[in-house]
mmCIF file of C-alpha atoms in Angstrom:
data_model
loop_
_atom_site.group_PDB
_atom_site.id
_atom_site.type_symbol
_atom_site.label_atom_id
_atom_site.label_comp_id
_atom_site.label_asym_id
_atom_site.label_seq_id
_atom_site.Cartn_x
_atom_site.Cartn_y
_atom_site.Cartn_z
ATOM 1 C CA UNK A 1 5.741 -2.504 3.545
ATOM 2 C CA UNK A 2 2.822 -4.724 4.986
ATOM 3 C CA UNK A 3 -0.175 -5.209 4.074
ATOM 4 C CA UNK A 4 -3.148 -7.131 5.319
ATOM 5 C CA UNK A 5 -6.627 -7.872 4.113
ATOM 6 C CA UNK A 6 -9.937 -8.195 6.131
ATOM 7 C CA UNK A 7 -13.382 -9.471 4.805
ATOM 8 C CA UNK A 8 -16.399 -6.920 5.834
ATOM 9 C CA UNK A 9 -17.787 -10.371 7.611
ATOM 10 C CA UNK A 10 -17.224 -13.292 8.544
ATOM 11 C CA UNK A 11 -20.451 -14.505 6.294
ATOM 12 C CA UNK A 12 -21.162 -13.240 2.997
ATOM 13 C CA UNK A 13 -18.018 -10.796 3.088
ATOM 14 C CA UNK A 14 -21.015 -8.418 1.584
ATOM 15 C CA UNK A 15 -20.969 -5.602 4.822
ATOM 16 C CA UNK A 16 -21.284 -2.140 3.650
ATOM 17 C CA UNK A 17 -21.543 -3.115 0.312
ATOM 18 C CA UNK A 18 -24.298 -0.935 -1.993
ATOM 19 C CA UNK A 19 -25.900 -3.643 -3.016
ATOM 20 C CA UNK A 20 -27.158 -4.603 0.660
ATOM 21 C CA UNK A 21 -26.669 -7.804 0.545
ATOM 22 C CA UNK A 22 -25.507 -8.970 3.602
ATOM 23 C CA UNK A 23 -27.655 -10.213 5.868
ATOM 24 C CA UNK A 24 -25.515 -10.251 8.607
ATOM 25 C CA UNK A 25 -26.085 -8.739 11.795
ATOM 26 C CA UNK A 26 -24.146 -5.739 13.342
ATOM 27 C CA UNK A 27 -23.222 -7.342 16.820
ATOM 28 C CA UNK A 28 -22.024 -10.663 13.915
ATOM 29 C CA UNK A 29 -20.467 -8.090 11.777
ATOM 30 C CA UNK A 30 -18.830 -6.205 15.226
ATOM 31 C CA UNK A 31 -17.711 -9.649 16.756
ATOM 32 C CA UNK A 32 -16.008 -10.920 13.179
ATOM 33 C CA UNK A 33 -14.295 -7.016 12.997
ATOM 34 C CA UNK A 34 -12.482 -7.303 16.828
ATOM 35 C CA UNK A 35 -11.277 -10.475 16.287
ATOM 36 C CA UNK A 36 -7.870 -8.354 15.303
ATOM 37 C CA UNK A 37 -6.527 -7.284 18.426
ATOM 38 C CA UNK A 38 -5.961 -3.529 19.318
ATOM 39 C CA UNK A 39 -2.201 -3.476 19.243
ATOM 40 C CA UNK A 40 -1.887 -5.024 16.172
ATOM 41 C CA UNK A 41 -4.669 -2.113 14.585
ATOM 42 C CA UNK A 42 -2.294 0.398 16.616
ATOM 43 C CA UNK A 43 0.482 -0.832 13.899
ATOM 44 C CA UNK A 44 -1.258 -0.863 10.528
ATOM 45 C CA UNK A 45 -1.447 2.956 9.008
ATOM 46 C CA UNK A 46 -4.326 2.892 6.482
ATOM 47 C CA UNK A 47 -6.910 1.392 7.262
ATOM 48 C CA UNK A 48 -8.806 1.466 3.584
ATOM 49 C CA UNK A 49 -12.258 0.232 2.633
ATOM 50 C CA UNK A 50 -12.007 -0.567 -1.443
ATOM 51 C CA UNK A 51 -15.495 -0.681 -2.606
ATOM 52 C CA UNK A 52 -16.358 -3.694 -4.964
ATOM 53 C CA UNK A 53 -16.735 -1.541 -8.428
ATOM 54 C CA UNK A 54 -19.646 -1.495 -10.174
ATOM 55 C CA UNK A 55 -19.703 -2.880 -13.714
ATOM 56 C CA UNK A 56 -19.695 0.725 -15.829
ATOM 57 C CA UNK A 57 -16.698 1.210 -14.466
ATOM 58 C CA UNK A 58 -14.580 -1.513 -15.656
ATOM 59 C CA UNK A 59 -15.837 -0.749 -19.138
ATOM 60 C CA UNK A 60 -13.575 0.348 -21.738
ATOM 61 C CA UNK A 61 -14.793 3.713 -21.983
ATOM 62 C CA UNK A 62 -15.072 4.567 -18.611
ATOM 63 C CA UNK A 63 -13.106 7.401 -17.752
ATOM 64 C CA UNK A 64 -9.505 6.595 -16.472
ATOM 65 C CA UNK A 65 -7.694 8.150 -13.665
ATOM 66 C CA UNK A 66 -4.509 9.710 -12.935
ATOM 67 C CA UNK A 67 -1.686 8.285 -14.865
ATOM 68 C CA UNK A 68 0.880 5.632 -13.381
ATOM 69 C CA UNK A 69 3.396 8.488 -14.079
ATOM 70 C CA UNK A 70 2.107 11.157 -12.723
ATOM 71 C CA UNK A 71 1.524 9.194 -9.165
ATOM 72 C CA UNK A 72 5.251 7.455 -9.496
ATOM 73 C CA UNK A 73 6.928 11.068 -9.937
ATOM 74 C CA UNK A 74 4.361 13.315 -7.429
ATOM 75 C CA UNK A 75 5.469 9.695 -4.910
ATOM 76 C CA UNK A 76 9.162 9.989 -5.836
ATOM 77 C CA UNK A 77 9.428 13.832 -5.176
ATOM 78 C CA UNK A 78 7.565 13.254 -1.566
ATOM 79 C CA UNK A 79 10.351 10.914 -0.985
ATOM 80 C CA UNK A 80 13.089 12.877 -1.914
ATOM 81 C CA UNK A 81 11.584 15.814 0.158
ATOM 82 C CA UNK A 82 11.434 13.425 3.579
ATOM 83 C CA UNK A 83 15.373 12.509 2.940
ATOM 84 C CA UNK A 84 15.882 16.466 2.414
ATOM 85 C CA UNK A 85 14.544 16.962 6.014
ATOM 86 C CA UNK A 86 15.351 14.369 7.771
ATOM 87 C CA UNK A 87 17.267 11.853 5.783
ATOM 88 C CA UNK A 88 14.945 8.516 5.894
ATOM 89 C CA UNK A 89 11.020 8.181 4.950
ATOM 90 C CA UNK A 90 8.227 9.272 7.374
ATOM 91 C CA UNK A 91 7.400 6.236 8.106
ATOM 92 C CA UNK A 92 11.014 5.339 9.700
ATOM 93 C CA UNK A 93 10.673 8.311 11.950
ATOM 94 C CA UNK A 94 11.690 7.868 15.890
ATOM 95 C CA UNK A 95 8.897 9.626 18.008
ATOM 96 C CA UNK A 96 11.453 12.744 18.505
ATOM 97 C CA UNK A 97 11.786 12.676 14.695
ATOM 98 C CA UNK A 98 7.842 12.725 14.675
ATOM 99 C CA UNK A 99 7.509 15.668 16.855
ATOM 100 C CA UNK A 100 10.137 17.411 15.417
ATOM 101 C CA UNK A 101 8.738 17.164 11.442
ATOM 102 C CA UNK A 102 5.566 16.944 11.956
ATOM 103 C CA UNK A 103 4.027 19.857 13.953
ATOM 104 C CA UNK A 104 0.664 20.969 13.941
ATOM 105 C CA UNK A 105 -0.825 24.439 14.316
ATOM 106 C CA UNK A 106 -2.203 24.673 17.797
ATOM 107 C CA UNK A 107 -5.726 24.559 16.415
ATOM 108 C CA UNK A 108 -4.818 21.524 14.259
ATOM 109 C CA UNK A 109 -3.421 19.836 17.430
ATOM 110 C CA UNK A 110 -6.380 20.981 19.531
ATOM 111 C CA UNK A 111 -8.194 18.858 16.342
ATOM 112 C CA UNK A 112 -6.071 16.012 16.343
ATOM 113 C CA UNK A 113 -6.882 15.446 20.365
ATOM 114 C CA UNK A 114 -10.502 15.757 20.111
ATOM 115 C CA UNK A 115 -9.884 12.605 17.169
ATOM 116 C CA UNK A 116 -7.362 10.331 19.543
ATOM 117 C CA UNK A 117 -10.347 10.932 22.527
ATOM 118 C CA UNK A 118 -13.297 10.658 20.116
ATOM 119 C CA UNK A 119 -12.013 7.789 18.241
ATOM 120 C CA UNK A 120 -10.054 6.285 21.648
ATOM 121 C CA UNK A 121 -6.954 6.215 20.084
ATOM 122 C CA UNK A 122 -3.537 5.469 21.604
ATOM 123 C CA UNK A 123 -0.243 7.693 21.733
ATOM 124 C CA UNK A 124 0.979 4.532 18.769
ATOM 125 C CA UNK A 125 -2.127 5.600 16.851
ATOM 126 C CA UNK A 126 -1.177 9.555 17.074
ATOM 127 C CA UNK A 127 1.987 9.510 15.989
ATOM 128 C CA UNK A 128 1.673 7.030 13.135
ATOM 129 C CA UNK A 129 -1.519 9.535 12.233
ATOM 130 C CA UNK A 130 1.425 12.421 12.249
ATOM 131 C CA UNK A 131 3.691 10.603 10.244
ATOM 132 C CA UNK A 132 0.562 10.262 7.394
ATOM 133 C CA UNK A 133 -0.253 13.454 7.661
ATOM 134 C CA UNK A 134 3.325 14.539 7.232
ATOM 135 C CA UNK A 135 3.041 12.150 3.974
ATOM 136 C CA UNK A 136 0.074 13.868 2.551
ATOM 137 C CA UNK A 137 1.721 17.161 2.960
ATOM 138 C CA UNK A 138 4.954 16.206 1.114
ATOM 139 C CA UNK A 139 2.470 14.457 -1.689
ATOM 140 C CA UNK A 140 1.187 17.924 -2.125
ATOM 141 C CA UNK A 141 4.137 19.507 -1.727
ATOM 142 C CA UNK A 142 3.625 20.856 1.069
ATOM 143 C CA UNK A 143 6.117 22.547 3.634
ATOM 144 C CA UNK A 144 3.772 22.041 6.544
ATOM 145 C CA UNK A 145 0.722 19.659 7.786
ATOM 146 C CA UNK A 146 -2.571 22.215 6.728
ATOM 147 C CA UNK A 147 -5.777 20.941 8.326
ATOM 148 C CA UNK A 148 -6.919 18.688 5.038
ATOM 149 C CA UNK A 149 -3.632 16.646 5.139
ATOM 150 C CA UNK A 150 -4.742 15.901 8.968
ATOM 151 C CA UNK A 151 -8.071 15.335 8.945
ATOM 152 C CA UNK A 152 -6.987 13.068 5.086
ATOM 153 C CA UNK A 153 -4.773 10.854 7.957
ATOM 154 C CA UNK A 154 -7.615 10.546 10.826
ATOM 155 C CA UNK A 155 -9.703 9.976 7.775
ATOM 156 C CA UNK A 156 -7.819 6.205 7.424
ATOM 157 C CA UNK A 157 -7.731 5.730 10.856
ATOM 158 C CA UNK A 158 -11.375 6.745 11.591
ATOM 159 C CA UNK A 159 -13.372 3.803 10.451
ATOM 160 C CA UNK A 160 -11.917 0.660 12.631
ATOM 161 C CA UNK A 161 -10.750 2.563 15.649
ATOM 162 C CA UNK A 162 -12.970 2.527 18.869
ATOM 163 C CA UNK A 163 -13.223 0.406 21.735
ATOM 164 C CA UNK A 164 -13.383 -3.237 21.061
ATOM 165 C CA UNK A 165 -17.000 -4.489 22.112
ATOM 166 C CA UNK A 166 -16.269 -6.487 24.904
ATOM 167 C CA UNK A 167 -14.144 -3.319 26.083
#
């Protein structure tokens, strides 16, 4: 698995943090953000803002969250139902794989293409979008993709997809 990090901006690395800080303007803050190119976006799954935390919550007494446990064996049982159906992970999945395992309901696909034109995703983008969704599902132990398990997977690609500005 890879994994890659990108400051909100190339200043203050403050952008859409609550506590406004940055001072950076959008077209600085758009220009820093395309500097990735499409096709390598097209290959990274989650895209994931993590909030900076504010200070309550590192506190001892703040209220935890689910156990290590609980996620390890609710992961390990979504694994073991992707090698039931299809022998490897979701994520190793050819495209006919994809299409096979991971089918929508027709108003869930009708969904899904109003996303990839909305959002001007590519056909990369909507099957790696599938294969998440297919994820979620087996995470909730599910036998099929239901609409919150899709619109979960748009959900990560939704906030850096779009036309690069100089597009």
């Amino acid at each position: 698995m890879s994994r890659c990090r990108q400051k909100a901006c190339n200043g203050c690395a403050s952008a859409g943090d609550v506590s406004s800080r940055c001072r950076c303007s959008s077209d600085v803050i758009t220009r820093y953000r395309a500097r990735i190119s499409g096709p390598l976006l097209d290959r990274i799954d989650l895209h994931v803002d993590v909030p900076r935390l504010p200070p309550s919550a590192l506190r001892p007494d703040a209220p935890g969250g689910e156990p290590s446990a609980d996620v390890a064996a609710r992961v390990a049982s979504a694994r073991e139902r992707q090698h039931a159906r299809a022998g490897t992970l979701n994520a190793q999945l050819d495209q006919s794989a994809t299409m096979r395992d991971c089918r929508l309901t027709p108003k869930d696909q009708a969904l899904l293409e109003r996303a990839i034109e909305a959002l001007h995703l590519s056909a990369r983008s909507m099957h790696r979008i599938l294969r998440v969704a297919r994820t979620i599902a087996d995470l909730d132990g599910s036998d099929s993709i239901a609409t919150p398990h899709l619109t979960e997977a748009l959900g990560y690609r939704g906030a850096h997809a779009g036309p690069s500005p100089s597009a």
